[in-house]
Amino acid sequence: MRGPLGEQPDESGAHLKDGAPAGSAAALALDRTWSDPPGLLGWFCAINHKTIATRFLVTTLAFFALGGLLAAAMRLQLSRPENGLMGPDLYNQVFTMHGSTMMFLFAVPVMQAMATYFVPLMIGARSVAFPRMNAYAYYVFLAGGTMLWIAFAFNSAGDAGWFAYPPLSGPDYSPGKRIDFWAQMITYTELAALLEAVVVITTVFKLRAPGMTLGRMPLFVWAMLVTAFAVLFAMPAVMLSSTALLLDRLVGTHFYNPAEGGDAILWQHLFWFFGHPEVYLIFMPGLGFMSAIISTFTKRPVFGYTAMVLSLIATAFLSFGLWVHHMFATNLPDLGKTFFTAASMLIAIPSATQIFCWLATIGGGRLVLRTPMLYALSFFFILVIGGMTGLMLASVSLDTQVHDTYFVVAHLHYVLIGGAVFPLFGALYYWYPKFTGRVMSEKLGKASFWTMFVAFNVAFFPMHVLGLQGMPRRIYTYQSGMGWDGLNLLSSIGSYAFAFGIFLTLANAIRSRRAGEVAGPDPWGAGTLEWATDSPPAPPNFHRIPVVHGPYPLWEVPPAGAPTHVAGLSAGIREHLITTVIDAKPDHRTTFPAPTPWPFVAAICTTILFTGLVFTPWAVVWGTIPVAIALTIWFWPKRAEVRRALAVEKAS
């Protein structure tokens, strides 16, 4: 029915304000407003952070499975001497793809996927900042990773290792398009990591619920914030180095060619300035998972909150001062090596501080040994071994002896799998109820954990001994009679058992999706905000924006007379409250963009541009035109959206 002056009725819900409980007209309008469109076109238009993060997570786990299959193929090849399963050329591609997949397509992106799903929920926000850019980053990542694997399928994958040292990766020793494609796609996928870092930082700084000061943020949010800043500083180094490599190969520059005034060691400096912080980009989110899980399953806040935050910041800062300890075998000045040895020892201090804080939390709490907690506890055993061997590798004399041996392979996997993969699996069990509304089976979960824990040590501990016995890494076979047969066979058996343990978790997730126990909003009795909303969360996350009075809002009673939520934002448009950076005081309101397919179209155009550049520099000319068109339409304001926003502004 029209109004008294003949105006059209407002069916958008713009006249409704949020703040009403679930089931009310305002809450239903909020659900409609923040939902992604249905149907096939809606799939390409989706920008809700939970939708994009779920796709990110599934994609990274798919790449993890593919990388794992390559690892299984390598272990099969090395399970016995002089095995003819693979030749050297295929083996080179396989270990390069394994390393590239795990480091560039799984380890960092999966952590960013967890961040874009849970950070808004943990800070009381309805979205991430720049939701369209978040969607664009996902499509860029998906396209870059897919292109790498398509190249592998056509026998054109990189074959110089995931760190691709020149001159091996230069035009003289690696002719053809394999390294060109690898370098370009690495640059491309890291663009997605940079965009995600900007999204996370802005979300944390400007979208926190009122009252959530920096001193009340969950430690997981702190971990992801520090990681995002580290990504901003680390990723440009690898993008710059891989672009310079591509220029050397395609247009005849000589950045890494000593014969023409370049320097091959320059690549190592640039790559490891990214590469060593990369280890901590993977490790620090794991620290955030640990803090979330340990506080919940000991029923107490993490001991030493301030020390934990400062340790995270110190870890990120120091991680940029260690890169040369990957280069002790090069001809660098001894004094410089000494400095980096000291820096490598120094970073153990903040790591140890966090471990002692968690132990104090466990010692003073009521420990509940559910599956997520088992994965968290395994961190102490596996990472400590990896940390101790790391201290050994920080010594110039010992590092020189075991450089490029299986000792390094063992150390790397103890750090990365112990410091990131085990905590990640704990986090998946911990937050699975929030994803799906159901709890995973404890029986299957514990079977998976113990299989993975035992098998991991069977697979990787013998590699320490193999390295000390002199077995080099990246060899496709070895002769019998060198004393490596038995340990390699044991390592291969352990790796297959480890894969079976991961399969048990996959089976558990699939089974529990339909038959698991119904979770409810907070099945663990946790204290942070993501457990204050439904499982799975409604499209706007919170129908009422909470007001925070402490670091564990669900465990604390608000002061008498203090507000518990804010209200007054429009339910008919994507309106969001912006708060101040330090104190999270309400500052102003802003309107978020609506779903659109143009981030997807722009990502496709960008992929064509980057791929074209591998074959011709003229792609800069014709490839930028569709990118510019797509970006222009993406940002062009729509009349209907402007009209609705003005109507809300006038009504408020």
XYZ file of C-alpha atoms in Angstrom:
652
model
C 0.000 0.000 0.000
C 1.253 3.464 -0.915
C 1.803 6.159 1.712
C -0.439 9.214 2.229
C 1.533 11.187 -0.362
C 1.535 8.335 -2.860
C 5.060 7.132 -2.101
C 6.065 3.518 -2.707
C 6.078 1.255 0.383
C 9.517 0.461 1.771
C 9.926 -3.292 1.284
C 13.663 -3.249 1.763
C 13.521 -3.110 5.531
C 15.469 0.150 5.490
C 13.075 1.640 8.029
C 13.864 -1.187 10.471
C 16.699 -0.849 12.961
C 18.818 -3.641 14.397
C 18.957 -4.504 18.062
C 15.912 -6.792 18.166
C 16.368 -10.489 19.046
C 16.442 -13.331 16.515
C 13.089 -14.058 14.920
C 11.900 -10.432 14.988
C 11.092 -8.509 11.796
C 14.321 -6.501 12.141
C 16.397 -9.670 12.595
C 14.811 -11.281 9.521
C 15.531 -8.111 7.536
C 19.149 -8.247 8.706
C 19.400 -11.857 7.561
C 18.130 -10.900 4.102
C 20.404 -7.883 3.869
C 23.636 -9.694 4.738
C 22.880 -12.893 2.795
C 24.549 -13.787 -0.480
C 22.266 -14.035 -3.530
C 20.952 -17.528 -4.366
C 21.557 -19.495 -7.544
C 24.484 -19.902 -9.893
C 24.964 -16.176 -10.478
C 24.706 -15.664 -6.735
C 27.638 -18.054 -6.282
C 29.850 -15.693 -8.286
C 28.434 -12.618 -6.492
C 29.030 -13.883 -2.937
C 30.991 -11.574 -0.634
C 29.883 -12.686 2.851
C 33.092 -13.307 4.791
C 31.986 -16.743 5.977
C 31.196 -17.864 2.434
C 34.512 -16.664 1.026
C 36.493 -17.997 3.996
C 34.853 -21.408 3.683
C 35.770 -21.558 -0.006
C 39.297 -20.429 0.866
C 39.539 -23.127 3.529
C 38.234 -25.919 1.292
C 40.560 -24.845 -1.539
C 43.639 -24.739 0.679
C 42.802 -28.136 2.162
C 42.421 -29.501 -1.374
C 45.894 -28.173 -2.202
C 47.126 -29.730 1.078
C 45.777 -33.093 -0.104
C 47.446 -32.692 -3.507
C 50.748 -31.730 -1.867
C 50.379 -34.761 0.390
C 49.908 -37.054 -2.607
C 53.188 -35.751 -4.018
C 54.878 -36.422 -0.680
C 53.520 -39.966 -0.757
C 54.933 -40.408 -4.273
C 58.360 -39.188 -3.106
C 58.352 -41.502 -0.103
C 57.399 -44.414 -2.356
C 60.305 -43.543 -4.647
C 62.762 -43.390 -1.725
C 61.401 -46.407 0.159
C 64.074 -48.621 -1.402
C 67.394 -47.932 -3.155
C 67.674 -47.545 -6.926
C 63.913 -47.402 -7.305
C 62.789 -46.830 -10.885
C 59.336 -45.475 -10.151
C 60.336 -41.904 -11.134
C 63.152 -40.487 -13.189
C 65.151 -37.416 -12.098
C 63.191 -34.957 -14.269
C 59.794 -35.961 -12.887
C 61.176 -36.148 -9.341
C 62.495 -32.586 -9.650
C 59.044 -31.378 -10.643
C 57.384 -33.399 -7.892
C 59.476 -32.046 -5.005
C 59.243 -28.524 -6.415
C 55.461 -28.768 -6.627
C 55.277 -30.337 -3.150
C 57.222 -27.480 -1.581
C 55.496 -24.756 -3.597
C 52.047 -26.165 -2.862
C 52.612 -26.555 0.856
C 54.330 -23.192 1.357
C 52.458 -20.944 -1.092
C 49.071 -22.649 -1.581
C 48.393 -24.183 1.824
C 50.322 -23.012 4.862
C 49.778 -19.236 4.805
C 46.451 -19.143 2.896
C 44.782 -21.652 5.227
C 45.672 -19.444 8.189
C 44.265 -16.395 6.416
C 41.090 -18.340 5.647
C 40.658 -19.114 9.351
C 41.266 -15.437 10.107
C 38.678 -14.095 7.674
C 36.101 -16.532 9.063
C 36.701 -16.098 12.780
C 38.199 -12.653 13.347
C 34.887 -10.831 12.615
C 33.045 -13.275 14.864
C 35.573 -12.866 17.679
C 35.491 -9.059 17.602
C 31.713 -8.706 17.249
C 31.686 -7.520 13.612
C 29.210 -8.326 10.842
C 31.752 -8.515 8.055
C 35.380 -8.123 7.147
C 36.537 -4.783 5.814
C 36.589 -4.576 2.001
C 34.408 -7.678 1.444
C 34.620 -7.387 -2.358
C 38.429 -7.244 -2.211
C 38.317 -10.291 0.053
C 36.366 -12.159 -2.656
C 38.770 -10.902 -5.350
C 41.745 -12.197 -3.328
C 40.156 -15.636 -3.145
C 39.598 -15.854 -6.901
C 43.164 -14.644 -7.555
C 44.492 -17.330 -5.211
C 42.306 -20.027 -6.766
C 43.342 -19.072 -10.298
C 47.060 -18.874 -9.444
C 47.099 -22.231 -7.672
C 45.072 -23.910 -10.392
C 47.399 -22.594 -13.095
C 50.414 -24.015 -11.236
C 48.806 -27.437 -11.141
C 47.670 -27.271 -14.760
C 51.309 -26.600 -15.690
C 52.339 -29.666 -13.668
C 49.733 -31.772 -15.468
C 51.300 -30.730 -18.780
C 54.872 -31.544 -17.680
C 55.666 -27.830 -17.306
C 55.995 -27.396 -13.543
C 59.003 -25.707 -11.963
C 61.895 -28.087 -11.340
C 64.399 -26.046 -9.309
C 62.937 -26.481 -5.830
C 60.481 -24.202 -4.028
C 63.320 -21.687 -3.474
C 64.582 -21.824 -7.099
C 68.156 -20.622 -6.592
C 69.848 -18.957 -9.587
C 71.852 -19.834 -11.595
C 70.006 -23.190 -11.584
C 66.717 -21.374 -12.210
C 68.295 -18.943 -14.702
C 67.901 -19.129 -18.480
C 71.181 -21.025 -18.998
C 70.406 -23.997 -16.744
C 66.586 -24.041 -16.894
C 65.521 -23.273 -20.475
C 61.873 -23.437 -21.484
C 58.800 -22.088 -19.738
C 58.786 -24.137 -16.533
C 60.500 -21.569 -14.290
C 58.794 -18.662 -16.099
C 55.414 -20.048 -15.209
C 56.448 -20.939 -11.656
C 57.870 -17.458 -10.929
C 54.856 -15.652 -12.359
C 52.297 -17.748 -10.516
C 54.179 -17.361 -7.227
C 54.072 -13.589 -7.674
C 50.397 -13.822 -8.506
C 49.299 -15.968 -5.557
C 51.237 -13.797 -3.123
C 49.158 -10.841 -4.344
C 46.207 -12.599 -2.713
C 48.141 -12.911 0.556
C 48.869 -9.173 0.558
C 45.212 -8.306 -0.051
C 44.098 -10.610 2.745
C 46.579 -8.960 5.107
C 45.050 -5.551 4.375
C 41.569 -6.980 4.971
C 42.523 -8.469 8.345
C 44.361 -5.382 9.613
C 41.540 -3.015 8.699
C 38.920 -5.337 10.141
C 40.714 -5.602 13.470
C 41.453 -1.892 13.759
C 38.095 -0.445 12.703
C 35.279 -3.004 13.078
C 35.646 -4.154 16.682
C 32.539 -4.101 18.863
C 32.296 -1.177 21.296
C 34.334 -1.831 24.416
C 36.742 -4.315 22.835
C 39.888 -2.324 23.457
C 43.216 -3.593 22.178
C 43.815 -4.972 25.671
C 40.639 -7.066 25.492
C 41.170 -8.631 22.083
C 41.360 -12.447 22.002
C 44.917 -13.741 21.606
C 43.919 -15.432 18.349
C 42.981 -12.011 16.936
C 46.290 -10.596 18.148
C 48.130 -13.482 16.451
C 46.357 -12.849 13.146
C 46.905 -9.095 13.370
C 50.653 -9.519 13.947
C 50.803 -12.136 11.175
C 49.038 -9.776 8.763
C 51.595 -7.030 9.420
C 54.417 -9.548 8.881
C 52.825 -10.579 5.567
C 52.819 -6.937 4.460
C 56.572 -6.701 5.014
C 57.590 -10.195 3.861
C 55.597 -10.879 0.703
C 56.888 -7.945 -1.378
C 60.397 -9.443 -1.125
C 59.432 -12.703 -2.839
C 57.257 -10.875 -5.375
C 60.192 -8.599 -6.204
C 62.703 -11.452 -6.419
C 60.492 -13.669 -8.595
C 59.678 -10.725 -10.883
C 63.402 -9.971 -11.259
C 63.998 -13.642 -12.083
C 61.298 -13.466 -14.720
C 62.844 -10.329 -16.197
C 66.242 -12.051 -16.358
C 64.662 -14.909 -18.236
C 62.262 -13.057 -20.541
C 63.725 -9.650 -21.364
C 67.444 -10.193 -20.754
C 68.079 -8.237 -17.568
C 70.945 -9.483 -15.394
C 69.868 -9.145 -11.769
C 71.267 -12.592 -10.942
C 73.922 -12.944 -13.660
C 77.450 -12.325 -12.231
C 78.946 -12.255 -15.737
C 77.004 -9.063 -16.468
C 77.312 -7.385 -13.079
C 74.470 -9.175 -11.319
C 74.691 -11.344 -8.221
C 73.177 -14.796 -7.704
C 73.400 -14.316 -3.927
C 71.008 -11.367 -4.275
C 68.247 -13.901 -4.926
C 69.049 -15.730 -1.694
C 68.972 -12.496 0.303
C 65.612 -11.446 -1.157
C 64.088 -14.899 -1.035
C 65.071 -15.683 2.536
C 64.097 -12.188 3.719
C 60.660 -13.507 2.813
C 61.340 -17.190 3.408
C 62.323 -17.145 7.047
C 59.462 -14.894 8.196
C 57.274 -17.233 6.104
C 57.954 -19.923 8.716
C 56.623 -17.583 11.393
C 53.669 -16.530 9.234
C 52.680 -20.177 9.475
C 53.709 -20.599 13.097
C 52.107 -17.484 14.681
C 48.490 -18.338 13.753
C 49.180 -21.713 15.361
C 50.039 -19.835 18.556
C 46.631 -18.149 18.306
C 44.904 -21.531 17.933
C 46.795 -22.777 20.983
C 45.679 -19.868 23.163
C 42.021 -20.269 22.138
C 42.000 -24.024 22.742
C 43.995 -24.033 25.991
C 41.894 -21.341 27.687
C 38.667 -23.168 26.776
C 39.797 -26.622 27.869
C 41.364 -25.430 31.116
C 38.388 -23.144 31.882
C 40.544 -20.154 32.683
C 42.028 -17.138 30.897
C 45.508 -17.609 29.450
C 48.152 -16.720 32.027
C 50.247 -13.632 31.220
C 48.088 -11.913 28.578
C 50.444 -8.928 28.204
C 53.530 -11.151 28.001
C 51.815 -13.263 25.344
C 50.991 -10.230 23.193
C 54.487 -8.774 23.527
C 55.995 -12.172 22.701
C 53.937 -12.385 19.508
C 55.124 -8.940 18.435
C 58.745 -9.753 19.349
C 58.590 -13.029 17.406
C 57.368 -11.233 14.277
C 59.965 -8.484 14.633
C 62.895 -10.846 15.211
C 61.825 -13.160 12.368
C 63.022 -10.516 9.913
C 66.552 -10.639 11.361
C 67.309 -14.339 10.788
C 67.344 -14.863 7.040
C 71.099 -15.300 6.679
C 71.091 -18.479 8.766
C 69.785 -20.133 5.584
C 72.949 -18.899 3.837
C 75.747 -20.048 6.159
C 77.183 -22.175 3.317
C 77.705 -19.084 1.143
C 80.774 -16.872 1.165
C 79.424 -14.191 3.508
C 81.604 -12.436 6.128
C 82.067 -14.455 9.313
C 81.128 -11.475 11.488
C 77.773 -11.230 9.732
C 77.134 -14.931 10.259
C 77.884 -14.495 13.957
C 75.277 -11.773 14.225
C 72.619 -13.957 12.626
C 73.550 -16.863 14.903
C 72.877 -14.624 17.896
C 69.578 -13.413 16.406
C 68.509 -17.009 15.738
C 69.161 -17.882 19.379
C 67.353 -14.732 20.559
C 64.021 -15.633 18.998
C 63.808 -18.638 21.304
C 63.074 -16.233 24.188
C 59.597 -15.024 23.116
C 58.705 -18.557 21.983
C 59.708 -19.951 25.372
C 57.760 -17.191 27.141
C 54.570 -18.252 25.414
C 55.175 -21.927 26.164
C 55.685 -21.186 29.874
C 52.509 -19.052 29.922
C 50.499 -21.934 28.462
C 52.037 -24.393 30.928
C 51.096 -22.041 33.776
C 47.551 -21.856 32.373
C 47.300 -25.641 32.208
C 48.835 -26.034 35.665
C 46.314 -23.650 37.245
C 43.252 -24.812 35.344
C 40.862 -27.744 35.188
C 42.199 -29.721 32.216
C 39.602 -31.345 29.914
C 41.222 -33.780 27.469
C 38.986 -33.477 24.426
C 40.368 -33.977 20.899
C 41.274 -30.292 20.243
C 43.275 -30.257 23.477
C 45.213 -33.384 22.485
C 46.339 -31.669 19.292
C 47.309 -28.614 21.336
C 49.341 -30.680 23.806
C 51.218 -32.410 20.970
C 52.543 -28.976 20.038
C 54.723 -28.958 23.153
C 56.455 -32.220 22.241
C 56.859 -31.810 18.481
C 57.661 -28.121 18.337
C 60.192 -28.349 21.148
C 62.106 -30.978 19.144
C 61.888 -28.769 16.063
C 62.997 -25.752 18.086
C 65.980 -27.583 19.549
C 67.174 -28.720 16.115
C 66.630 -25.133 14.971
C 69.062 -23.937 17.602
C 71.525 -26.539 16.294
C 71.130 -25.200 12.759
C 71.703 -21.663 14.046
C 75.297 -22.689 14.778
C 77.518 -21.978 11.747
C 79.775 -24.963 12.344
C 76.984 -27.528 12.648
C 74.855 -25.964 9.913
C 77.762 -26.219 7.497
C 78.020 -29.962 8.219
C 74.335 -30.792 7.745
C 73.480 -28.156 5.121
C 71.221 -29.545 2.376
C 70.854 -32.906 4.125
C 67.791 -34.705 5.433
C 68.511 -33.250 8.872
C 67.169 -29.951 7.529
C 64.132 -31.704 6.052
C 63.380 -33.251 9.443
C 63.803 -29.919 11.258
C 61.561 -28.094 8.777
C 58.734 -30.613 9.126
C 58.951 -30.744 12.913
C 58.600 -26.961 13.039
C 55.909 -26.561 10.416
C 53.783 -29.612 11.135
C 54.302 -29.425 14.897
C 53.910 -25.656 15.067
C 51.129 -25.212 12.538
C 49.461 -28.390 11.220
C 48.783 -30.061 14.586
C 47.374 -26.816 16.075
C 45.376 -26.318 12.842
C 43.796 -29.751 13.192
C 43.024 -28.926 16.819
C 41.408 -25.691 15.620
C 39.347 -27.539 13.011
C 38.008 -29.897 15.689
C 37.484 -26.943 18.040
C 35.598 -24.707 15.603
C 33.891 -27.441 13.540
C 30.681 -26.935 15.581
C 30.718 -23.251 14.639
C 31.154 -24.135 10.947
C 28.437 -26.776 10.800
C 26.353 -26.737 13.982
C 27.520 -30.221 14.924
C 30.348 -31.704 17.014
C 32.807 -34.178 15.506
C 33.064 -37.689 16.939
C 35.443 -37.891 19.897
C 36.217 -41.554 19.256
C 37.271 -40.987 15.660
C 38.987 -37.754 16.622
C 41.214 -39.405 19.208
C 41.968 -42.304 16.845
C 43.007 -39.777 14.209
C 45.160 -37.825 16.653
C 47.104 -40.786 18.025
C 47.636 -42.205 14.534
C 48.947 -38.868 13.289
C 51.112 -38.260 16.355
C 52.847 -41.659 16.350
C 53.114 -41.860 12.562
C 54.530 -38.346 12.274
C 57.429 -39.209 14.559
C 57.999 -42.519 12.761
C 58.090 -40.677 9.428
C 60.254 -37.697 10.291
C 62.494 -38.557 13.249
C 64.598 -41.044 11.198
C 65.350 -38.199 8.780
C 67.490 -36.582 11.487
C 69.664 -39.702 11.515
C 69.707 -39.923 7.713
C 70.906 -36.327 7.575
C 73.639 -36.937 10.117
C 74.692 -39.954 8.040
C 75.071 -37.647 5.063
C 71.988 -38.323 2.930
C 71.449 -35.192 0.805
C 67.982 -33.790 0.231
C 66.396 -33.534 -3.239
C 67.968 -36.747 -4.581
C 65.645 -39.028 -6.528
C 67.397 -42.267 -5.581
C 70.423 -43.696 -3.778
C 72.597 -46.758 -4.033
C 72.156 -49.757 -1.777
C 74.787 -50.437 0.831
C 74.986 -46.836 2.081
C 73.140 -47.646 5.301
C 70.091 -45.569 4.353
C 67.747 -48.384 3.256
C 66.103 -49.297 6.547
C 65.543 -45.751 7.803
C 64.089 -44.651 4.455
C 61.690 -47.599 4.467
C 60.678 -46.792 8.059
C 60.140 -43.150 7.131
C 57.964 -44.143 4.165
C 55.840 -46.448 6.321
C 55.385 -43.649 8.843
C 54.358 -41.172 6.152
C 51.616 -43.480 4.870
C 50.342 -44.041 8.402
C 50.343 -40.252 8.886
C 48.216 -39.876 5.752
C 45.812 -42.497 7.149
C 45.473 -40.447 10.335
C 44.545 -37.386 8.263
C 42.039 -39.505 6.335
C 40.362 -40.443 9.637
C 39.780 -36.746 10.344
C 38.323 -36.275 6.859
C 36.002 -39.237 7.395
C 35.055 -37.843 10.783
C 34.183 -34.457 9.289
C 32.027 -35.989 6.540
C 30.221 -38.338 8.929
C 29.674 -35.703 11.610
C 28.273 -33.214 9.093
C 25.077 -35.278 9.091
C 25.243 -37.544 12.124
C 27.244 -35.526 14.647
C 25.831 -34.345 17.949
C 23.976 -31.029 17.617
C 26.278 -28.380 19.006
C 24.252 -25.350 20.032
C 25.897 -21.924 20.228
C 28.643 -22.841 22.756
C 29.285 -26.604 23.080
C 32.659 -26.185 24.849
C 31.663 -23.502 27.366
C 34.198 -21.115 25.815
C 34.543 -17.455 26.707
C 35.055 -15.529 23.434
C 32.454 -13.796 21.296
C 32.219 -16.239 18.385
C 30.451 -18.610 20.769
C 27.789 -16.001 21.601
C 26.075 -16.440 18.247
C 24.345 -19.344 16.534
C 26.195 -22.367 15.135
C 26.523 -21.884 12.200
C 26.223 -18.107 12.502
C 23.407 -16.154 10.851
C 24.353 -14.051 7.767
C 24.906 -10.851 9.843
C 26.798 -12.819 12.572
C 25.085 -10.858 15.376
C 21.524 -9.534 15.316
C 22.572 -7.271 18.180
C 26.093 -5.831 18.188
C 27.547 -6.722 21.615
C 29.223 -4.299 24.004
C 32.380 -5.861 25.455
C 33.453 -5.443 29.087
C 36.387 -7.893 29.305
C 38.694 -10.203 27.317
C 36.393 -13.226 27.861
C 32.895 -11.719 27.458
C 30.989 -14.991 27.949
C 32.732 -15.706 31.260
C 32.236 -12.244 32.718
C 29.182 -10.519 34.127
C 28.770 -6.939 32.806
C 28.861 -4.207 35.457
C 25.464 -3.300 36.846
C 23.660 -0.918 34.519
C 26.259 -1.249 31.759
C 24.912 -1.739 28.213
C 25.092 -5.245 26.731
C 24.540 -4.298 23.105
C 24.108 -1.352 20.763
C 21.205 -0.767 18.390
C 20.098 1.666 15.719
C 21.883 0.495 12.563
C 19.695 -0.002 9.520
C 18.486 -3.530 8.899
C 17.727 -2.833 5.236
C 21.198 -1.921 4.017
C 24.654 -3.189 4.974
C 25.331 -0.567 7.575
C 28.210 -1.119 10.012
C 29.471 0.634 13.114
C 33.065 1.934 12.886
C 35.027 2.198 16.142
C 38.280 3.834 17.170
C 41.564 1.931 16.834
C 42.725 1.742 20.456
C 39.635 2.014 22.680
C 36.974 0.726 20.249
C 34.677 3.660 20.965
C 31.832 4.235 18.465
C 33.077 6.676 15.836
C 30.717 6.705 12.866
C 28.627 4.477 10.607
C 29.445 3.338 7.092
C 27.659 1.391 4.387
C 29.204 -1.795 3.054
C 28.919 -2.758 -0.636
C 26.375 -5.234 -1.960
C 27.200 -8.556 -3.643
C 28.485 -8.322 -7.213
C 30.166 -10.613 -9.764
C 32.812 -8.025 -10.691
C 35.516 -9.209 -8.256
C 35.288 -12.591 -9.994
C 35.432 -11.007 -13.457
C 38.351 -8.769 -12.412
C 40.253 -11.802 -11.072
C 39.771 -13.650 -14.375
C 41.037 -10.619 -16.302
C 44.020 -10.287 -13.973
C 44.832 -13.979 -14.446
C 44.805 -13.545 -18.228
C 47.144 -10.557 -17.875
C 49.629 -12.388 -15.633
C 49.549 -15.544 -17.763
C 49.989 -13.569 -20.963
C 53.081 -11.884 -19.545
C 54.803 -15.266 -19.367
C 54.641 -15.471 -23.158
C 54.881 -11.864 -24.347
C 55.615 -8.481 -22.755
C 52.909 -7.004 -25.033
C 50.391 -8.513 -22.620
C 50.942 -5.347 -20.574
C 49.288 -3.420 -23.405
C 46.304 -5.608 -24.260
C 45.945 -7.326 -20.884
C 45.446 -4.222 -18.776
C 42.418 -3.021 -20.776
C 39.944 -5.681 -19.566
C 41.370 -5.368 -16.029
C 40.748 -1.608 -16.088
C 37.209 -2.078 -17.422
C 36.348 -4.686 -14.800
C 37.730 -2.568 -11.952
C 35.884 0.536 -13.194
C 32.531 -1.246 -13.278
C 33.316 -2.849 -9.911
C 33.729 0.545 -8.236
C 31.061 2.418 -10.208
C 28.271 3.444 -7.774
C 24.837 1.928 -8.445
C 21.849 4.265 -8.405
C 19.658 1.906 -6.390
C 22.304 1.497 -3.688
C 22.866 5.250 -3.472
C 19.112 5.855 -3.259
C 18.685 3.392 -0.406
C 21.668 4.812 1.475
C 20.305 8.349 1.128
C 16.893 7.219 2.355
C 18.475 5.701 5.455
C 20.577 8.799 6.014
C 17.534 11.062 5.849
C 15.535 8.824 8.154
C 18.218 8.674 10.835
